[in-house]
Amino acid sequence: MTTVSNEAGGTLGPRASLWFSLVLALLLGALSGLVMFPAAQHLRSLADGRPARATMRTNGPCMAGGCLVAFEAGGRTVSAELPVGSSGRVRTGDSVDVRYRADDPRVVARAQDVGGGGAMVLAVVSGVVALLFALLAVWSAFFLRRRRRRRPVG
Protein backbone atom coordinates (compact mmCIF):
# COMPACT_ATOMS: atom_id res chain seq x y z
CA MET A 1 0.00 0.00 0.00
CA THR A 2 1.29 3.47 -0.82
CA THR A 3 1.88 5.78 2.12
CA VAL A 4 3.21 9.31 2.42
CA SER A 5 5.42 10.40 5.34
CA ASN A 6 4.32 13.35 7.41
CA GLU A 7 6.34 15.86 9.45
CA ALA A 8 5.98 13.94 12.72
CA GLY A 9 7.81 10.97 11.21
CA GLY A 10 4.69 8.84 10.84
CA THR A 11 2.85 7.97 7.69
CA LEU A 12 -0.46 8.91 6.19
CA GLY A 13 -2.94 6.10 5.90
CA PRO A 14 -4.19 4.66 2.63
CA ARG A 15 -7.22 6.97 2.45
CA ALA A 16 -5.11 10.06 3.06
CA SER A 17 -2.68 8.89 0.37
CA LEU A 18 -5.57 8.44 -2.01
CA TRP A 19 -6.85 11.98 -1.40
CA PHE A 20 -3.32 13.39 -1.54
CA SER A 21 -2.78 11.75 -4.94
CA LEU A 22 -6.12 12.96 -6.26
CA VAL A 23 -5.51 16.55 -5.18
CA LEU A 24 -2.02 16.59 -6.69
CA ALA A 25 -3.34 15.09 -9.93
CA LEU A 26 -6.02 17.78 -10.15
CA LEU A 27 -3.63 20.63 -9.34
CA LEU A 28 -0.98 19.50 -11.80
CA GLY A 29 -3.60 18.83 -14.45
CA ALA A 30 -4.99 22.32 -13.95
CA LEU A 31 -1.49 23.81 -14.18
CA SER A 32 -0.91 21.99 -17.43
CA GLY A 33 -4.27 22.48 -19.10
CA LEU A 34 -5.35 25.86 -17.78
CA VAL A 35 -2.06 27.74 -17.43
CA MET A 36 0.93 26.35 -19.31
CA PHE A 37 -0.73 25.08 -22.50
CA PRO A 38 -2.53 28.41 -23.12
CA ALA A 39 0.71 30.23 -22.27
CA ALA A 40 2.55 28.25 -24.95
CA GLN A 41 -0.18 29.09 -27.48
CA HIS A 42 0.00 32.77 -26.53
CA LEU A 43 3.78 32.80 -26.97
CA ARG A 44 3.45 31.16 -30.39
CA SER A 45 0.88 33.78 -31.43
CA LEU A 46 3.59 36.44 -31.15
CA ALA A 47 5.96 34.75 -33.63
CA ASP A 48 4.85 37.19 -36.35
CA GLY A 49 4.95 40.19 -34.01
CA ARG A 50 7.08 43.25 -34.58
CA PRO A 51 10.64 42.99 -33.29
CA ALA A 52 12.15 45.45 -30.82
CA ARG A 53 15.08 45.72 -28.45
CA ALA A 54 13.90 46.01 -24.83
CA THR A 55 15.47 46.73 -21.45
CA MET A 56 14.56 44.57 -18.47
CA ARG A 57 13.00 46.47 -15.55
CA THR A 58 12.90 43.57 -13.05
CA ASN A 59 15.18 40.85 -11.69
CA GLY A 60 14.60 37.13 -11.42
CA PRO A 61 13.04 34.25 -13.30
CA CYS A 62 10.18 35.03 -15.67
CA MET A 63 8.50 31.59 -16.00
CA ALA A 64 5.64 32.67 -13.71
CA GLY A 65 5.29 36.00 -15.51
CA GLY A 66 5.62 39.43 -13.96
CA CYS A 67 8.92 40.50 -15.52
CA LEU A 68 8.72 44.03 -16.92
CA VAL A 69 10.39 45.30 -20.08
CA ALA A 70 10.56 48.76 -21.64
CA PHE A 71 11.00 49.38 -25.38
CA GLU A 72 10.23 51.84 -28.17
CA ALA A 73 7.11 51.17 -30.28
CA GLY A 74 5.41 53.64 -32.56
CA GLY A 75 7.59 56.50 -31.36
CA ARG A 76 6.77 56.06 -27.67
CA THR A 77 8.26 54.14 -24.79
CA VAL A 78 6.13 51.16 -23.81
CA SER A 79 6.38 49.31 -20.50
CA ALA A 80 4.97 45.77 -20.68
CA GLU A 81 4.90 42.58 -18.68
CA LEU A 82 6.32 39.34 -20.11
CA PRO A 83 3.75 36.53 -20.09
CA VAL A 84 3.70 33.32 -18.08
CA GLY A 85 6.00 30.77 -19.72
CA SER A 86 8.82 33.20 -20.48
CA SER A 87 12.19 31.55 -20.09
CA GLY A 88 15.43 32.57 -18.50
CA ARG A 89 16.62 34.46 -15.50
CA VAL A 90 17.11 38.19 -16.00
CA ARG A 91 18.55 41.22 -14.27
CA THR A 92 17.44 44.81 -14.33
CA GLY A 93 19.10 46.62 -17.22
CA ASP A 94 19.67 43.55 -19.41
CA SER A 95 18.84 44.02 -23.09
CA VAL A 96 16.56 41.44 -24.69
CA ASP A 97 14.94 41.04 -28.08
CA VAL A 98 11.15 41.04 -27.92
CA ARG A 99 8.22 40.70 -30.29
CA TYR A 100 5.01 42.65 -29.77
CA ARG A 101 1.59 43.02 -31.36
CA ALA A 102 1.39 45.99 -33.69
CA ASP A 103 -2.11 46.90 -32.52
CA ASP A 104 -1.26 46.53 -28.81
CA PRO A 105 2.45 46.87 -27.93
CA ARG A 106 1.75 45.89 -24.31
CA VAL A 107 1.28 42.30 -25.57
CA VAL A 108 4.91 41.25 -25.75
CA ALA A 109 7.16 38.19 -25.43
CA ARG A 110 10.87 37.57 -25.57
CA ALA A 111 11.90 36.69 -29.12
CA GLN A 112 13.53 33.47 -27.93
CA ASP A 113 10.22 32.34 -26.36
CA VAL A 114 7.84 32.81 -29.29
CA GLY A 115 8.21 29.15 -30.23
CA GLY A 116 6.42 28.29 -26.99
CA GLY A 117 8.98 25.57 -26.20
CA GLY A 118 9.63 26.16 -22.51
CA ALA A 119 5.97 26.58 -21.64
CA MET A 120 5.00 23.55 -23.73
CA VAL A 121 7.64 21.39 -22.05
CA LEU A 122 6.31 22.40 -18.64
CA ALA A 123 2.73 21.74 -19.80
CA VAL A 124 3.66 18.23 -20.95
CA VAL A 125 5.71 17.43 -17.84
CA SER A 126 3.03 18.61 -15.43
CA GLY A 127 0.39 16.76 -17.47
CA VAL A 128 2.36 13.49 -17.34
CA VAL A 129 2.98 13.85 -13.61
CA ALA A 130 -0.75 14.58 -13.11
CA LEU A 131 -1.55 11.40 -15.00
CA LEU A 132 0.87 9.43 -12.82
CA PHE A 133 -0.76 10.77 -9.64
CA ALA A 134 -4.19 9.95 -11.05
CA LEU A 135 -3.04 6.38 -11.77
CA LEU A 136 -1.62 6.17 -8.25
CA ALA A 137 -4.99 7.27 -6.87
CA VAL A 138 -6.82 4.63 -8.93
CA TRP A 139 -4.35 1.99 -7.79
CA SER A 140 -4.78 3.05 -4.14
CA ALA A 141 -8.57 3.02 -4.46
CA PHE A 142 -8.45 -0.48 -5.94
CA PHE A 143 -6.36 -1.81 -3.07
CA LEU A 144 -8.45 -0.02 -0.45
CA ARG A 145 -11.57 -1.64 -1.84
CA ARG A 146 -9.88 -5.03 -2.06
CA ARG A 147 -8.63 -4.74 1.53
CA ARG A 148 -12.12 -3.79 2.76
CA ARG A 149 -13.64 -6.86 1.08
CA ARG A 150 -11.07 -9.20 2.66
CA ARG A 151 -11.76 -8.12 6.25
CA PRO A 152 -13.83 -10.65 8.12
CA VAL A 153 -17.19 -9.32 9.29
CA GLY A 154 -17.92 -9.66 12.97
PDB file of C-alpha atoms in Angstrom, residues 5 10-11 31 39 42-43 54 58-59 63 70 75 79-80 82 93 97 99 102 107 116 125 129 132 141 146 153-154:
ATOM      1  CA  SER A   5       5.421  10.397   5.336  1.00  0.00           C
ATOM      2  CA  GLY A  10       4.692   8.842  10.837  1.00  0.00           C
ATOM      3  CA  THR A  11       2.847   7.966   7.687  1.00  0.00           C
ATOM      4  CA  LEU A  31      -1.489  23.807 -14.175  1.00  0.00           C
ATOM      5  CA  ALA A  39       0.712  30.228 -22.267  1.00  0.00           C
ATOM      6  CA  HIS A  42       0.002  32.774 -26.525  1.00  0.00           C
ATOM      7  CA  LEU A  43       3.776  32.797 -26.975  1.00  0.00           C
ATOM      8  CA  ALA A  54      13.903  46.015 -24.835  1.00  0.00           C
ATOM      9  CA  THR A  58      12.901  43.572 -13.050  1.00  0.00           C
ATOM     10  CA  ASN A  59      15.177  40.849 -11.694  1.00  0.00           C
ATOM     11  CA  MET A  63       8.499  31.587 -15.997  1.00  0.00           C
ATOM     12  CA  ALA A  70      10.557  48.758 -21.641  1.00  0.00           C
ATOM     13  CA  GLY A  75       7.587  56.505 -31.365  1.00  0.00           C
ATOM     14  CA  SER A  79       6.375  49.309 -20.502  1.00  0.00           C
ATOM     15  CA  ALA A  80       4.968  45.774 -20.684  1.00  0.00           C
ATOM     16  CA  LEU A  82       6.321  39.339 -20.107  1.00  0.00           C
ATOM     17  CA  GLY A  93      19.100  46.625 -17.220  1.00  0.00           C
ATOM     18  CA  ASP A  97      14.943  41.044 -28.077  1.00  0.00           C
ATOM     19  CA  ARG A  99       8.223  40.696 -30.290  1.00  0.00           C
ATOM     20  CA  ALA A 102       1.392  45.991 -33.689  1.00  0.00           C
ATOM     21  CA  VAL A 107       1.282  42.299 -25.572  1.00  0.00           C
ATOM     22  CA  GLY A 116       6.421  28.289 -26.989  1.00  0.00           C
ATOM     23  CA  VAL A 125       5.714  17.433 -17.840  1.00  0.00           C
ATOM     24  CA  VAL A 129       2.978  13.850 -13.607  1.00  0.00           C
ATOM     25  CA  LEU A 132       0.870   9.431 -12.819  1.00  0.00           C
ATOM     26  CA  ALA A 141      -8.568   3.017  -4.459  1.00  0.00           C
ATOM     27  CA  ARG A 146      -9.875  -5.029  -2.055  1.00  0.00           C
ATOM     28  CA  VAL A 153     -17.191  -9.320   9.291  1.00  0.00           C
ATOM     29  CA  GLY A 154     -17.916  -9.663  12.975  1.00  0.00           C
TER      30      GLY A 154
END
